CSV table of C-alpha atoms in Angstrom, one decimal:
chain,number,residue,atom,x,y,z
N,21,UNK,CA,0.0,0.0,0.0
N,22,UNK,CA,1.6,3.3,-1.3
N,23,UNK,CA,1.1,6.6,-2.3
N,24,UNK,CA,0.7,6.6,-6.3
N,25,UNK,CA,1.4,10.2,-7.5
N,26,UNK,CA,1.0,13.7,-5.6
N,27,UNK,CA,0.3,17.3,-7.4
N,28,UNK,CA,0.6,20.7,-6.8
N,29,UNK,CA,1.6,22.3,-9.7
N,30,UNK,CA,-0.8,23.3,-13.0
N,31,UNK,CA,1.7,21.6,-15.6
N,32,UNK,CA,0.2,18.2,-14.5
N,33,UNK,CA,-3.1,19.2,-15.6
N,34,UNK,CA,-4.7,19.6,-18.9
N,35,UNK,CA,-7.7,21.8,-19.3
N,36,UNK,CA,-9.0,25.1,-18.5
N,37,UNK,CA,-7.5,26.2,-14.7
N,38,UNK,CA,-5.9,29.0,-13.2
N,39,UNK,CA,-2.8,29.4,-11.0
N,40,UNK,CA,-4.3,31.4,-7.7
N,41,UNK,CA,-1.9,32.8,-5.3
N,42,UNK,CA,-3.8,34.8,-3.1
N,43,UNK,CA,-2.6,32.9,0.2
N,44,UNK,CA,-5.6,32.8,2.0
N,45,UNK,CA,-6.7,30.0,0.1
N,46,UNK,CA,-4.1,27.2,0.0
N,47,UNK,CA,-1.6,26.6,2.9
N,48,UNK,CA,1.8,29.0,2.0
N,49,UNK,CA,4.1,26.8,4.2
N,50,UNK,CA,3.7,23.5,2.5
N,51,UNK,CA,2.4,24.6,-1.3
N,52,UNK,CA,3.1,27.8,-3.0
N,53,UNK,CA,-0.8,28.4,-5.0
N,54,UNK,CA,-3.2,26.6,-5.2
N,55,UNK,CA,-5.2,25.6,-8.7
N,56,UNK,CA,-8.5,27.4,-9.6
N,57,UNK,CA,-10.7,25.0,-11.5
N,58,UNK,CA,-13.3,27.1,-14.4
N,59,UNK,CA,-16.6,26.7,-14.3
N,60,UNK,CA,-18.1,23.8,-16.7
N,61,UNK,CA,-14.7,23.3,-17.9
N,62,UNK,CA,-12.6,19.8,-18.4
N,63,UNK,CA,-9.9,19.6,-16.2
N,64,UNK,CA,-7.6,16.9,-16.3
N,65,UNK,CA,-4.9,15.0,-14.6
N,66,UNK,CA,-2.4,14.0,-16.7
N,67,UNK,CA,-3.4,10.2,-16.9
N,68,UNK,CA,-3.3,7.5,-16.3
N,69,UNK,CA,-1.9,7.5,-13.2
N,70,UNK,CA,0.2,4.7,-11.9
N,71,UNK,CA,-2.3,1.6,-10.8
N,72,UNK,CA,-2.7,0.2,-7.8
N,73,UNK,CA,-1.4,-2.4,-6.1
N,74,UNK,CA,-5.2,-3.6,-4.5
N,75,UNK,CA,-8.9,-3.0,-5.4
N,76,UNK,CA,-9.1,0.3,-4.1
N,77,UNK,CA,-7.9,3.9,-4.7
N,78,UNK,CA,-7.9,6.8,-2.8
N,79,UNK,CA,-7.9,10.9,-4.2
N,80,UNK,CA,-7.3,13.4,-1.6
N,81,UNK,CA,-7.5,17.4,-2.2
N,82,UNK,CA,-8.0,20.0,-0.2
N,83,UNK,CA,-10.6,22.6,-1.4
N,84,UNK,CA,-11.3,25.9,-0.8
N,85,UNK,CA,-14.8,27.3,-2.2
N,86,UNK,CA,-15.3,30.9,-3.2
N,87,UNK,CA,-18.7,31.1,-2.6
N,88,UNK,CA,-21.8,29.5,-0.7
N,89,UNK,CA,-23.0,26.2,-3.0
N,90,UNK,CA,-26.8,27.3,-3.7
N,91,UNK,CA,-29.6,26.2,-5.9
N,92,UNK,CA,-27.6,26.9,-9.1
N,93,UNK,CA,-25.1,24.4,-8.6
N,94,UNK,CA,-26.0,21.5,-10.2
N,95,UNK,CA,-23.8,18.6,-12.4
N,96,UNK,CA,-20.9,16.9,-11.9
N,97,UNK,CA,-18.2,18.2,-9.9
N,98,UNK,CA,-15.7,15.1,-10.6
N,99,UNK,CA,-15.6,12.0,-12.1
N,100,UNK,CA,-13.4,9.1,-11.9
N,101,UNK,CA,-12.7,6.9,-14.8
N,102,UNK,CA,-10.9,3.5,-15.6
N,103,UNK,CA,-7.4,2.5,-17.6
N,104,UNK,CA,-10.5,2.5,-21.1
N,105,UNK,CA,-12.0,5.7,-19.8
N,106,UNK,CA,-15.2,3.8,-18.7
N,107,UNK,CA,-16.9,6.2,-15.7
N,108,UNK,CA,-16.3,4.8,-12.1
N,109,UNK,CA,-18.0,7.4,-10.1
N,110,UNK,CA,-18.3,10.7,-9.8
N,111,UNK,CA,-19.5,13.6,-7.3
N,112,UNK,CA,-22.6,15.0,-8.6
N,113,UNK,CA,-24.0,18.6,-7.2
N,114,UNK,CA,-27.8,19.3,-6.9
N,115,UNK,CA,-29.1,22.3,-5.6
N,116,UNK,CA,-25.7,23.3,-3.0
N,117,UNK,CA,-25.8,19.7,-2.1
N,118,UNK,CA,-23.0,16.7,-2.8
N,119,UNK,CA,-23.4,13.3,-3.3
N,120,UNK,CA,-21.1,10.3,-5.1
N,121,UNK,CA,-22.8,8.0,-7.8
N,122,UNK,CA,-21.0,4.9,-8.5
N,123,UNK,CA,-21.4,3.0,-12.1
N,124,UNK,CA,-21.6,-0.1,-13.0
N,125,UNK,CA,-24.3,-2.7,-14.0
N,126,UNK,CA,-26.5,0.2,-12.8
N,127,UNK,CA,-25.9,3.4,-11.3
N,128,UNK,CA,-26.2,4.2,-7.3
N,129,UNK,CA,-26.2,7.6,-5.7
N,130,UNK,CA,-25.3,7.8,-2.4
N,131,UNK,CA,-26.7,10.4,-0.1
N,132,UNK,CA,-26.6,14.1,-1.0
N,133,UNK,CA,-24.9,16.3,1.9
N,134,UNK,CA,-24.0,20.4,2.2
N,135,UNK,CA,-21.8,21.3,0.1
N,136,UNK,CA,-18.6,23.3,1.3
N,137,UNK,CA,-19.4,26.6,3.3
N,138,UNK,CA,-17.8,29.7,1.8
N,139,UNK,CA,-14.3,30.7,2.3
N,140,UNK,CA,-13.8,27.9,4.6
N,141,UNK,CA,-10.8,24.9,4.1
N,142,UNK,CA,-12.1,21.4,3.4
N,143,UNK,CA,-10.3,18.1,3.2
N,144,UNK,CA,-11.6,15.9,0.9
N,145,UNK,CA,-10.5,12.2,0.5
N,146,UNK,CA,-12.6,10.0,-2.4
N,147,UNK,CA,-12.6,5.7,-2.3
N,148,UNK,CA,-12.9,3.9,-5.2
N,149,UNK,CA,-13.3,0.1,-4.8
N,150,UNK,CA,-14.0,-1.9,-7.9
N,151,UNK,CA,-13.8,-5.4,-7.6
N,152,UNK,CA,-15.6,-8.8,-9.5
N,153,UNK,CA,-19.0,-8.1,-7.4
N,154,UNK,CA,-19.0,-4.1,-6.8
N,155,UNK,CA,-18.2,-0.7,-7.4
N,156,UNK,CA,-17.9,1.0,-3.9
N,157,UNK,CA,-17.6,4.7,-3.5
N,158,UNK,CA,-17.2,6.5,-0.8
N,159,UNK,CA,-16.9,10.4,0.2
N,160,UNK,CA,-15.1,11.5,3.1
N,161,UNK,CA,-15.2,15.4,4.3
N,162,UNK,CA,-12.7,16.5,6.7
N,163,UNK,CA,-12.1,12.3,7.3
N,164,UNK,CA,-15.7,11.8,8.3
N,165,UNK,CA,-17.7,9.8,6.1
N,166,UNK,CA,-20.4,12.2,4.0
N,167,UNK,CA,-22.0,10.0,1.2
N,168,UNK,CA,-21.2,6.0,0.0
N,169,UNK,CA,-23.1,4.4,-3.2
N,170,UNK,CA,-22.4,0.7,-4.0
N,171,UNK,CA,-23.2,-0.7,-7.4
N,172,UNK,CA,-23.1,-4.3,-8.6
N,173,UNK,CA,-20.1,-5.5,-11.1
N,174,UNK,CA,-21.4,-8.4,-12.3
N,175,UNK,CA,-20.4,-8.8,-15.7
N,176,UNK,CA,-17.0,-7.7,-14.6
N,177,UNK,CA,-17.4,-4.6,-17.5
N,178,UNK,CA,-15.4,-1.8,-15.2
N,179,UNK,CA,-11.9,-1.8,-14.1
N,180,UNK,CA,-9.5,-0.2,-11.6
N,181,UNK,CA,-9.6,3.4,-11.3
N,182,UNK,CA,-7.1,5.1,-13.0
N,183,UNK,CA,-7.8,8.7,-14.1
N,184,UNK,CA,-9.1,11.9,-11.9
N,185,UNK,CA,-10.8,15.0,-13.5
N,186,UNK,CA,-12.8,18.2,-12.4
N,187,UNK,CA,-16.0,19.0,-14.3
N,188,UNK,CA,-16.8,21.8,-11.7
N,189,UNK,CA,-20.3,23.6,-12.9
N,190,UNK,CA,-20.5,26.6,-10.3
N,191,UNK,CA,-19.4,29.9,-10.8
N,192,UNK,CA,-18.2,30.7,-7.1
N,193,UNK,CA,-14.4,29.7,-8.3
N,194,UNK,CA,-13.1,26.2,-6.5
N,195,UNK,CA,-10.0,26.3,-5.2
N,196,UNK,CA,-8.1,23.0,-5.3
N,197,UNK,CA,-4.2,22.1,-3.5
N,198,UNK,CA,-2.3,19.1,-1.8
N,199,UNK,CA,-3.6,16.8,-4.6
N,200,UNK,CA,-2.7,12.4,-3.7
N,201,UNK,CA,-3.1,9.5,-5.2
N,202,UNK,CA,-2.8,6.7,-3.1
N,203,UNK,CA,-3.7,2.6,-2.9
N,204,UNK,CA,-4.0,3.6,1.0
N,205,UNK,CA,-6.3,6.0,3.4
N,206,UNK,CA,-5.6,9.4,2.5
N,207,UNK,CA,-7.4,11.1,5.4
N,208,UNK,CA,-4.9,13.4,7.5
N,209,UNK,CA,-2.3,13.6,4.7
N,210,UNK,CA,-0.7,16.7,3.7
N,211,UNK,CA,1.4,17.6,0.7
N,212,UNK,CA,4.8,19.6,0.6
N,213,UNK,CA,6.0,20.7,-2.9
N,214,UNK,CA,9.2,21.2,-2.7
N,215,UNK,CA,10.1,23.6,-6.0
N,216,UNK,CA,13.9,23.8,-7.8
N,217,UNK,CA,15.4,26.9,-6.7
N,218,UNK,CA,19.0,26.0,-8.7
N,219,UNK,CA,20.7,23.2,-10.7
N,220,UNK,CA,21.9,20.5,-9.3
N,221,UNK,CA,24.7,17.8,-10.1
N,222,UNK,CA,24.0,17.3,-13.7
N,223,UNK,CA,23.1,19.7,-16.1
N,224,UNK,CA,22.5,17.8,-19.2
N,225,UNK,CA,19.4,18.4,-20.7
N,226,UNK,CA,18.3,21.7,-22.5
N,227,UNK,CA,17.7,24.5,-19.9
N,228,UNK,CA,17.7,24.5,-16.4
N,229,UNK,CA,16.0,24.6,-13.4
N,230,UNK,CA,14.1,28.0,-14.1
N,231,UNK,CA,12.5,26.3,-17.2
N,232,UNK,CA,10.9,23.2,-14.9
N,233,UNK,CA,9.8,25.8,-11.9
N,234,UNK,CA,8.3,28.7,-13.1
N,235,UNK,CA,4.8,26.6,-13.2
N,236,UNK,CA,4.4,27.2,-17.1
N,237,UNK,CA,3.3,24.4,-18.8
N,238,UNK,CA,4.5,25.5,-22.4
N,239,UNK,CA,8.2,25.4,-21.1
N,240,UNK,CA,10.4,22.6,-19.6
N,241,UNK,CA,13.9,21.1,-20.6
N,242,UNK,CA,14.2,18.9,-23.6
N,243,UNK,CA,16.7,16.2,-24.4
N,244,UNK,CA,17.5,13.8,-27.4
N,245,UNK,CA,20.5,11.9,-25.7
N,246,UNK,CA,19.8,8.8,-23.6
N,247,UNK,CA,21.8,8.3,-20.5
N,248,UNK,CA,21.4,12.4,-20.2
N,249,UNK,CA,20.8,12.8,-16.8
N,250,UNK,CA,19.5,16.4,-14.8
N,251,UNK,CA,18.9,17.0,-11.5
N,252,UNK,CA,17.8,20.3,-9.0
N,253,UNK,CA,18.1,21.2,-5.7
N,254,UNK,CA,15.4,23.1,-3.5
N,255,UNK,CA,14.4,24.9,-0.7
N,256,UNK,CA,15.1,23.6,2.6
N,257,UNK,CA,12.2,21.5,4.2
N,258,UNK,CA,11.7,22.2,7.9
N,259,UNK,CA,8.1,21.1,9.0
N,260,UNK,CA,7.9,18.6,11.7
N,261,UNK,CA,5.2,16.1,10.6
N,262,UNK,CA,6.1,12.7,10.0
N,263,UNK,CA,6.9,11.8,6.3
N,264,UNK,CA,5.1,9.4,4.4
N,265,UNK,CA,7.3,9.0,1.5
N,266,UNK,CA,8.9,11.5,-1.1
N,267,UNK,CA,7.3,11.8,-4.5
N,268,UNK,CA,9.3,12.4,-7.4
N,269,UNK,CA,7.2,13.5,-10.8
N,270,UNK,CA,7.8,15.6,-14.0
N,271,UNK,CA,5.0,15.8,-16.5
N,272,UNK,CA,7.0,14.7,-19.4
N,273,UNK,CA,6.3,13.7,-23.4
N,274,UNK,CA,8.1,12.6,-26.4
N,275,UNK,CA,8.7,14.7,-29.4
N,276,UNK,CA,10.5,13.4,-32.5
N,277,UNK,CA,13.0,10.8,-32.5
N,278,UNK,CA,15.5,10.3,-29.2
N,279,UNK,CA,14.9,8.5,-25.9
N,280,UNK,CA,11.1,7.3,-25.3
N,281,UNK,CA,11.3,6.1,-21.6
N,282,UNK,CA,12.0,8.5,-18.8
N,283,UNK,CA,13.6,7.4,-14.8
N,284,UNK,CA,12.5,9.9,-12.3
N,285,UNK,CA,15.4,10.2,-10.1
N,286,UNK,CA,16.6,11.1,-6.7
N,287,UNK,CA,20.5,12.0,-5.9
N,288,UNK,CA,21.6,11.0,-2.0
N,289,UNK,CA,25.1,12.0,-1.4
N,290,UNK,CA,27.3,11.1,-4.1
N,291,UNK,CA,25.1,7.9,-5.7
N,292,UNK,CA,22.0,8.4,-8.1
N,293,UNK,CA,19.1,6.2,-7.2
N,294,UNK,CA,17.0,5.7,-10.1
N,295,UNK,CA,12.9,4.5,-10.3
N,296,UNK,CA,11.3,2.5,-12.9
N,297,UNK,CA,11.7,3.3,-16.7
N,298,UNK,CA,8.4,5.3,-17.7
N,299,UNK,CA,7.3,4.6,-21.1
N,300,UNK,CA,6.1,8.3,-22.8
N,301,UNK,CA,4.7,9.4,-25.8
N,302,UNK,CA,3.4,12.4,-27.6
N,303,UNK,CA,0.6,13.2,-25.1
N,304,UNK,CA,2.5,14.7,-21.8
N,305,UNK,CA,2.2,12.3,-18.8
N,306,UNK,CA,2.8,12.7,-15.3
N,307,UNK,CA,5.5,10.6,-14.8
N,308,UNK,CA,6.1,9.7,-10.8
N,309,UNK,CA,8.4,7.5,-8.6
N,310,UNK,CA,7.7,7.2,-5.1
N,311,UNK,CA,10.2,6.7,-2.4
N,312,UNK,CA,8.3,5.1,0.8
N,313,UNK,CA,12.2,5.2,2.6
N,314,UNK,CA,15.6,6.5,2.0
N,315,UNK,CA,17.0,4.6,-0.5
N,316,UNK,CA,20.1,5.2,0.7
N,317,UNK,CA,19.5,3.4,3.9
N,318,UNK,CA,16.2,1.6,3.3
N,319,UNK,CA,15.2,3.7,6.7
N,320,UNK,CA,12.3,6.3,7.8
N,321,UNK,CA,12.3,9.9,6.1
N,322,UNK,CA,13.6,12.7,7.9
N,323,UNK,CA,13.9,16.3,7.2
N,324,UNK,CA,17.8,16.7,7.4
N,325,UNK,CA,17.9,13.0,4.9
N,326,UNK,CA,15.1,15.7,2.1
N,327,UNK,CA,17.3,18.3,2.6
N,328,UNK,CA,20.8,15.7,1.6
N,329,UNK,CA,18.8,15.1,-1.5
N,330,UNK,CA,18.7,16.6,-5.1
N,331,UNK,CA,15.7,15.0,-7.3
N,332,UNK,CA,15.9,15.0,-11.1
N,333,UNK,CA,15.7,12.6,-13.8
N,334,UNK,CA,17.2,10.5,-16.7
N,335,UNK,CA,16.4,9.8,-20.5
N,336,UNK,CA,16.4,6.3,-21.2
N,337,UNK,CA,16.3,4.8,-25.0
């Protein structure tokens, strides 16, 4: 059980959104803005995310509402969606209130709740469970359990869940931050992004660390060598809480010929600890590796082992 991919940053979404740094509505000592989703607009995550290792995953955010929900807001809010796009669930809005629907043979619609007051922080952690007999979601607001539909799976027709997207229809502006993916309970996690502030021990690609941080998703650093390798350092991380695991992602794509596979990366010292070989292609991706422990030393996170660390990445053929 593992986190599967975090977010806090606009180029690993596709869509109409905004980048929102007015600081009363994300938290300014773990994120720096948060993402402003546009009314009756598609917004994506760059899919599909990495899959689970069980039945069952979770999506965590943190929201901030710009308005009361009233009698205007009705339609879907979000919607999850399988590996062949097939709709899981999503959370539907009627009238200011919230409520999941999960599909399968049928559809079910769990209970519909208030929606989130005005100007007010809300956690919000989504279950997905799709297995041979069911399709099991569940709603949880501030970790308390708002709204669960189950559906039957009989004929086995929907699989794991494995893309997230916003379909907000309200005009009040939703403010979303501290984005997870996880195959484990999301309720009480946070999210640190930690941004590259210089270049780090290998400088290889095309740019540098002002073209992968200035949260522009037309820019980026390019490279048509495999075996190139960059990597960035960033700010200090000093916040107490105990760490989870440290997410590495880049959303990354393939143009023309050159390497096709990318290894998110994390540098330790003097020795380069490399994840999996991500396959890309033309369509930008958000590539992720997730380091539950040091790799270094196979033990627990600390703040002094983040701040020994430079993260990067290398093209593979």
């Amino acid at each position: 059980m593992a986190i599967l991919t975090a977010s806090n940053d606009i180029s690993d979404w596709g869509g109409a959104f905004g980048l929102d740094t007015d600081v009363s509505r994300f938290d300014n000592t773990r994120v720096p803005y948060s993402i402003i989703m546009a009314n009756n607009t598609l917004t994506v995550m760059r899919g599909p995310h990495p899959a689970p290792s069980s039945d069952t995953v979770w999506y965590h955010f943190r929201l901030r509402s710009g308005g009361a929900w009233g009698s205007a807001d009705d339609g879907f809010f979000a919607r999850i969606k399988a590996l062949d796009t097939t709709t899981l669930c999503v959370l539907d809005t009627a009238n200011g209130l919230i409520a999941v629907q999960s599909y399968g043979d049928t559809t079910a619609t769990g209970t519909y709740v208030s929606g989130p007051a005005a100007n007010t922080f809300i956690d919000v952690d989504l279950s997905v469970q799709v297995n041979a007999s069911n399709v099991i979601t569940t709603l949880y607001l501030n970790g308390t359990v708002a709204s669960t539909a189950t559906v039957s799976n009989t004929s086995g027709g929907v699989g794991i869940a494995r893309y997230f997207e916003f379909d907000v229809n309200d005009t009040n502006g939703f403010y979303m931050s501290e984005f997870i993916v996880a195959d484990t309970d999301t309720r009480g996690m946070r999210l640190s992004r930690l941004k590259p502030t210089a270049d780090g021990n290998y400088t290889a690609y095309v740019g540098g660390f002002a073209d992968v941080s200035d949260d522009n998703p037309a820019t980026g650093v390019q490279s048509g060598t495999a075996t190139d390798r960059e990597s960035y350092t960033f700010p200090t991380y000093s916040l107490a809480n105990a760490i989870t695991a440290v997410v590495v992602t880049s959303s990354a794509s393939v143009t023309g010929a050159g390497p096709t596979q990318i290894a998110q990366s994390l540098r330790v010292g003097t020795t380069d600890y490399d994840g999996s070989a991500i396959t890309l292609s033309a369509a930008q991706l958000l590539a992720t590796e997730v380091w539950a422990l040091d790799p270094s030393d196979s033990g627990a996170w600390t703040a002094a082992k983040i701040n020994a660390c430079e993260s990067g990445f290398l093209a593979i053929a």
